[in-house]
PDB file of C-alpha atoms in Angstrom:
ATOM      1  CA  MET P   1     118.164  98.231 100.105  1.00 31.00           C
ATOM      2  CA  PRO P   2     115.027 100.189  99.437  1.00 33.00           C
ATOM      3  CA  GLU P   3     115.039 102.798  96.747  1.00 36.00           C
ATOM      4  CA  THR P   4     113.044 106.213  96.971  1.00 35.00           C
ATOM      5  CA  SER P   5     110.861 107.409  94.182  1.00 40.00           C
ATOM      6  CA  ASP P   6     111.891 110.708  92.651  1.00 42.00           C
ATOM      7  CA  ASN P   7     108.289 112.176  93.117  1.00 41.00           C
ATOM      8  CA  SER P   8     107.479 110.669  96.402  1.00 39.00           C
ATOM      9  CA  ASN P   9     109.065 110.385 100.097  1.00 35.00           C
ATOM     10  CA  LEU P  10     107.369 106.921 100.408  1.00 38.00           C
ATOM     11  CA  LEU P  11     109.849 103.824 100.402  1.00 39.00           C
ATOM     12  CA  PHE P  12     109.406 100.905  97.786  1.00 40.00           C
ATOM     13  CA  PRO P  13     111.414  98.026  96.780  1.00 45.00           C
ATOM     14  CA  ALA P  14     113.208  97.886  93.628  1.00 51.00           C
ATOM     15  CA  ALA P  15     111.156  95.798  90.936  1.00 58.00           C
ATOM     16  CA  ASP P  16     111.356  92.003  91.899  1.00 79.00           C
ATOM     17  CA  GLU P  17     110.375  89.130  90.066  1.00 90.00           C
ATOM     18  CA  PRO P  18     106.514  89.274  90.835  1.00 93.00           C
ATOM     19  CA  ASP P  19     106.690  92.756  89.470  1.00 95.00           C
ATOM     20  CA  MET P  20     108.064  91.832  86.328  1.00 95.00           C
ATOM     21  CA  ARG P  21     105.656  88.787  86.039  1.00 96.00           C
ATOM     22  CA  TRP P  22     102.556  90.939  86.710  1.00 97.00           C
ATOM     23  CA  MET P  23     103.672  93.668  84.160  1.00 97.00           C
ATOM     24  CA  ARG P  24     104.488  91.266  81.616  1.00 97.00           C
ATOM     25  CA  HIS P  25     100.741  90.206  82.154  1.00 98.00           C
ATOM     26  CA  ALA P  26      99.715  93.900  82.020  1.00 98.00           C
ATOM     27  CA  LEU P  27     101.680  94.213  78.831  1.00 98.00           C
ATOM     28  CA  ALA P  28      99.884  91.242  77.330  1.00 98.00           C
ATOM     29  CA  LEU P  29      96.632  92.842  78.075  1.00 98.00           C
ATOM     30  CA  ALA P  30      97.668  96.192  76.502  1.00 98.00           C
ATOM     31  CA  LYS P  31      98.534  94.226  73.271  1.00 98.00           C
ATOM     32  CA  ARG P  32      94.961  92.711  73.417  1.00 97.00           C
ATOM     33  CA  ALA P  33      93.573  96.441  73.731  1.00 97.00           C
ATOM     34  CA  GLU P  34      95.178  97.149  70.341  1.00 95.00           C
ATOM     35  CA  ARG P  35      94.456  93.958  68.568  1.00 95.00           C
ATOM     36  CA  GLU P  36      91.036  93.237  69.812  1.00 96.00           C
ATOM     37  CA  ASP P  37      89.506  96.717  70.157  1.00 96.00           C
ATOM     38  CA  ASP P  38      91.817  99.259  68.311  1.00 95.00           C
ATOM     39  CA  GLU P  39      92.142 101.041  71.797  1.00 97.00           C
ATOM     40  CA  ILE P  40      95.305 102.891  73.203  1.00 97.00           C
ATOM     41  CA  PRO P  41      97.485  99.895  74.419  1.00 98.00           C
ATOM     42  CA  VAL P  42      97.199 100.109  78.179  1.00 98.00           C
ATOM     43  CA  GLY P  43      96.872  97.217  80.294  1.00 98.00           C
ATOM     44  CA  ALA P  44      96.225  96.794  84.081  1.00 98.00           C
ATOM     45  CA  VAL P  45      96.152  94.068  86.698  1.00 98.00           C
ATOM     46  CA  MET P  46      95.082  94.150  90.304  1.00 98.00           C
ATOM     47  CA  VAL P  47      96.760  91.630  92.624  1.00 98.00           C
ATOM     48  CA  SER P  48      95.948  90.783  96.162  1.00 97.00           C
ATOM     49  CA  ALA P  49      98.536  90.913  98.926  1.00 95.00           C
ATOM     50  CA  ASP P  50      99.210  87.202  98.725  1.00 95.00           C
ATOM     51  CA  GLY P  51      99.764  87.274  95.021  1.00 95.00           C
ATOM     52  CA  HIS P  52      96.189  86.275  93.676  1.00 97.00           C
ATOM     53  CA  LEU P  53      94.823  87.925  90.476  1.00 98.00           C
ATOM     54  CA  LEU P  54      91.809  90.274  91.469  1.00 98.00           C
ATOM     55  CA  GLY P  55      90.939  91.943  88.466  1.00 98.00           C
ATOM     56  CA  GLU P  56      92.453  92.766  84.984  1.00 98.00           C
ATOM     57  CA  GLY P  57      91.495  95.076  82.142  1.00 97.00           C
ATOM     58  CA  TRP P  58      92.668  97.242  79.221  1.00 98.00           C
ATOM     59  CA  ASN P  59      91.462 100.464  77.817  1.00 97.00           C
ATOM     60  CA  ARG P  60      87.830 100.102  76.862  1.00 97.00           C
ATOM     61  CA  ASN P  61      86.702 103.906  76.669  1.00 95.00           C
ATOM     62  CA  ILE P  62      86.259 103.980  72.906  1.00 95.00           C
ATOM     63  CA  THR P  63      84.450 100.520  72.746  1.00 96.00           C
ATOM     64  CA  GLU P  64      82.274 100.710  75.482  1.00 96.00           C
ATOM     65  CA  HIS P  65      81.568 104.571  74.778  1.00 97.00           C
ATOM     66  CA  ASP P  66      82.695 105.247  78.550  1.00 97.00           C
ATOM     67  CA  PRO P  67      85.209 108.011  79.306  1.00 97.00           C
ATOM     68  CA  SER P  68      86.160 106.218  82.591  1.00 98.00           C
ATOM     69  CA  ALA P  69      86.731 102.750  81.058  1.00 98.00           C
ATOM     70  CA  HIS P  70      90.683 103.131  81.473  1.00 98.00           C
ATOM     71  CA  ALA P  71      92.535  99.999  82.036  1.00 98.00           C
ATOM     72  CA  GLU P  72      93.057 100.749  85.664  1.00 98.00           C
ATOM     73  CA  ILE P  73      89.396 101.415  86.254  1.00 98.00           C
ATOM     74  CA  VAL P  74      88.149  98.294  84.383  1.00 98.00           C
ATOM     75  CA  ALA P  75      90.846  96.132  86.737  1.00 98.00           C
ATOM     76  CA  MET P  76      89.483  97.900  89.702  1.00 98.00           C
ATOM     77  CA  ARG P  77      86.133  97.320  88.943  1.00 98.00           C
ATOM     78  CA  GLN P  78      86.825  93.605  88.605  1.00 98.00           C
ATOM     79  CA  ALA P  79      88.661  93.487  91.978  1.00 98.00           C
ATOM     80  CA  GLY P  80      86.066  95.339  93.789  1.00 98.00           C
ATOM     81  CA  MET P  81      83.225  92.850  92.500  1.00 98.00           C
ATOM     82  CA  ARG P  82      85.441  89.809  93.296  1.00 98.00           C
ATOM     83  CA  LEU P  83      86.116  91.294  96.962  1.00 98.00           C
ATOM     84  CA  GLY P  84      82.654  92.316  97.443  1.00 98.00           C
ATOM     85  CA  ASN P  85      84.091  95.855  98.606  1.00 98.00           C
ATOM     86  CA  HIS P  86      84.797  99.265  97.082  1.00 97.00           C
ATOM     87  CA  ARG P  87      88.118  99.373  99.185  1.00 98.00           C
ATOM     88  CA  LEU P  88      90.925  97.544  97.645  1.00 98.00           C
ATOM     89  CA  ILE P  89      93.017  97.371 100.674  1.00 97.00           C
ATOM     90  CA  ASP P  90      96.471  95.759 100.674  1.00 97.00           C
ATOM     91  CA  THR P  91      96.370  95.523  96.740  1.00 98.00           C
ATOM     92  CA  THR P  92      99.050  96.410  94.113  1.00 98.00           C
ATOM     93  CA  LEU P  93      98.007  97.893  90.790  1.00 98.00           C
ATOM     94  CA  TYR P  94     100.254  97.155  87.788  1.00 98.00           C
ATOM     95  CA  VAL P  95      99.730  99.099  84.974  1.00 98.00           C
ATOM     96  CA  THR P  96     101.702  99.649  81.698  1.00 98.00           C
ATOM     97  CA  LEU P  97     101.499 103.533  81.568  1.00 98.00           C
ATOM     98  CA  GLU P  98     101.402 105.941  84.249  1.00 98.00           C
ATOM     99  CA  PRO P  99      97.848 106.864  85.796  1.00 98.00           C
ATOM    100  CA  CYS P 100      95.957 109.723  84.915  1.00 98.00           C
ATOM    101  CA  ALA P 101      94.534 112.233  87.193  1.00 98.00           C
ATOM    102  CA  MET P 102      91.020 110.378  87.169  1.00 98.00           C
ATOM    103  CA  CYS P 103      92.557 106.702  87.593  1.00 98.00           C
ATOM    104  CA  ALA P 104      94.890 108.063  90.347  1.00 98.00           C
ATOM    105  CA  MET P 105      92.041 109.511  92.524  1.00 97.00           C
ATOM    106  CA  ALA P 106      90.032 106.315  91.870  1.00 98.00           C
ATOM    107  CA  ILE P 107      93.231 104.673  93.134  1.00 98.00           C
ATOM    108  CA  VAL P 108      93.367 106.854  96.308  1.00 98.00           C
ATOM    109  CA  HIS P 109      89.750 106.484  96.919  1.00 97.00           C
ATOM    110  CA  ALA P 110      90.005 102.797  96.708  1.00 98.00           C
ATOM    111  CA  ARG P 111      92.647 102.625  99.203  1.00 98.00           C
ATOM    112  CA  VAL P 112      95.063 100.677  96.852  1.00 98.00           C
ATOM    113  CA  LYS P 113      98.371  99.997  98.721  1.00 98.00           C
ATOM    114  CA  ARG P 114     100.765 100.006  95.794  1.00 98.00           C
ATOM    115  CA  VAL P 115     101.087 101.055  92.084  1.00 98.00           C
ATOM    116  CA  VAL P 116     103.421  99.771  89.947  1.00 98.00           C
ATOM    117  CA  PHE P 117     103.700 101.529  86.347  1.00 98.00           C
ATOM    118  CA  ALA P 118     105.814 101.056  83.323  1.00 98.00           C
ATOM    119  CA  ALA P 119     106.054 104.195  81.146  1.00 97.00           C
ATOM    120  CA  ARG P 120     105.808 107.696  82.386  1.00 97.00           C
ATOM    121  CA  ASP P 121     103.034 109.867  80.675  1.00 96.00           C
ATOM    122  CA  PRO P 122     104.693 113.415  80.363  1.00 94.00           C
ATOM    123  CA  LYS P 123     101.366 114.923  79.384  1.00 95.00           C
ATOM    124  CA  THR P 124      98.843 113.709  81.940  1.00 95.00           C
ATOM    125  CA  GLY P 125     100.649 111.521  84.212  1.00 97.00           C
ATOM    126  CA  ALA P 126      99.429 111.953  87.932  1.00 97.00           C
ATOM    127  CA  ALA P 127     101.938 109.631  89.787  1.00 96.00           C
ATOM    128  CA  GLY P 128     104.787 112.336  89.490  1.00 94.00           C
ATOM    129  CA  SER P 129     105.400 113.349  85.841  1.00 94.00           C
ATOM    130  CA  VAL P 130     102.853 116.209  85.646  1.00 96.00           C
ATOM    131  CA  PHE P 131     100.990 115.764  89.123  1.00 94.00           C
ATOM    132  CA  ASP P 132     101.559 113.706  92.286  1.00 95.00           C
ATOM    133  CA  LEU P 133      98.011 112.674  93.353  1.00 96.00           C
ATOM    134  CA  LEU P 134      99.146 109.482  94.559  1.00 96.00           C
ATOM    135  CA  GLY P 135     101.616 110.579  96.985  1.00 93.00           C
ATOM    136  CA  SER P 136     100.002 113.938  98.045  1.00 93.00           C
ATOM    137  CA  ASP P 137      99.841 114.615 101.815  1.00 92.00           C
ATOM    138  CA  ARG P 138      96.608 116.291 101.090  1.00 93.00           C
ATOM    139  CA  HIS P 139      94.866 112.912 100.931  1.00 91.00           C
ATOM    140  CA  ASN P 140      94.153 110.838 103.920  1.00 89.00           C
ATOM    141  CA  HIS P 141      95.690 107.963 102.031  1.00 94.00           C
ATOM    142  CA  ARG P 142      98.946 107.858 100.122  1.00 94.00           C
ATOM    143  CA  VAL P 143      99.767 105.091  97.613  1.00 97.00           C
ATOM    144  CA  GLU P 144     103.381 103.444  97.414  1.00 97.00           C
ATOM    145  CA  VAL P 145     104.751 103.970  93.802  1.00 97.00           C
ATOM    146  CA  ALA P 146     107.409 102.062  91.658  1.00 96.00           C
ATOM    147  CA  ASP P 147     108.110 103.069  88.053  1.00 95.00           C
ATOM    148  CA  GLY P 148     109.812 102.071  85.307  1.00 95.00           C
ATOM    149  CA  VAL P 149     109.122  98.436  85.350  1.00 95.00           C
ATOM    150  CA  MET P 150     109.381  97.165  81.858  1.00 96.00           C
ATOM    151  CA  ALA P 151     109.252 100.947  80.696  1.00 96.00           C
ATOM    152  CA  GLU P 152     111.007 100.452  77.345  1.00 97.00           C
ATOM    153  CA  GLU P 153     108.609  97.724  76.383  1.00 97.00           C
ATOM    154  CA  ALA P 154     105.495  99.499  77.456  1.00 97.00           C
ATOM    155  CA  GLY P 155     106.734 102.750  75.580  1.00 96.00           C
ATOM    156  CA  GLN P 156     107.646 101.333  72.286  1.00 97.00           C
ATOM    157  CA  LEU P 157     104.056  99.670  72.304  1.00 97.00           C
ATOM    158  CA  LEU P 158     102.589 103.194  72.664  1.00 97.00           C
ATOM    159  CA  ARG P 159     104.933 104.787  70.182  1.00 96.00           C
ATOM    160  CA  ASP P 160     104.338 102.043  67.638  1.00 96.00           C
ATOM    161  CA  TYR P 161     100.442 102.438  67.994  1.00 96.00           C
ATOM    162  CA  PHE P 162     100.529 106.108  67.514  1.00 94.00           C
ATOM    163  CA  ARG P 163     102.777 105.929  64.679  1.00 94.00           C
ATOM    164  CA  ASN P 164     100.405 103.574  63.058  1.00 91.00           C
ATOM    165  CA  LYS P 165      97.673 105.620  63.847  1.00 86.00           C
ATOM    166  CA  ARG P 166      99.264 108.622  61.771  1.00 88.00           C
ATOM    167  CA  ARG P 167      99.916 106.706  58.990  1.00 88.00           C
ATOM    168  CA  LYS P 168      96.391 105.766  58.670  1.00 82.00           C
ATOM    169  CA  SER P 169      95.026 109.167  58.752  1.00 71.00           C
TER     170      SER P 169
END
């Protein structure tokens, strides 16, 4: 039976095997962000309606000196290039951390169908934690949201990253 998100009146199915599979991939990308670029470990994967990988990425804003190079934006840019379109209709974005306001509005403008995220962001989350930009009826497009998929793993990755950063400073 479908579940209803706490922060939206949209229905979405509970996490299923494809959601777990793609979130594991996003978590692997998040680990690369830390290992390869010393970036905050957030990974994102954009998938087509028929289950094909369209784009992937991890946080690159420090490495690329680009404040917009969050994992979600990197993945959506790749997907747009692959599709040859700025509209990402019928796609699902998997991300290890709840999107911020910038990413949420890019998701809305791109017409992404669904976002699945792992850990909530109680400071800047824009998919229900602080703001609900993805489900707002003020926009002409609303995004289905499923949250909490592999949340503990993603949250632990972030906690460990920031703990290690505090030790080094």
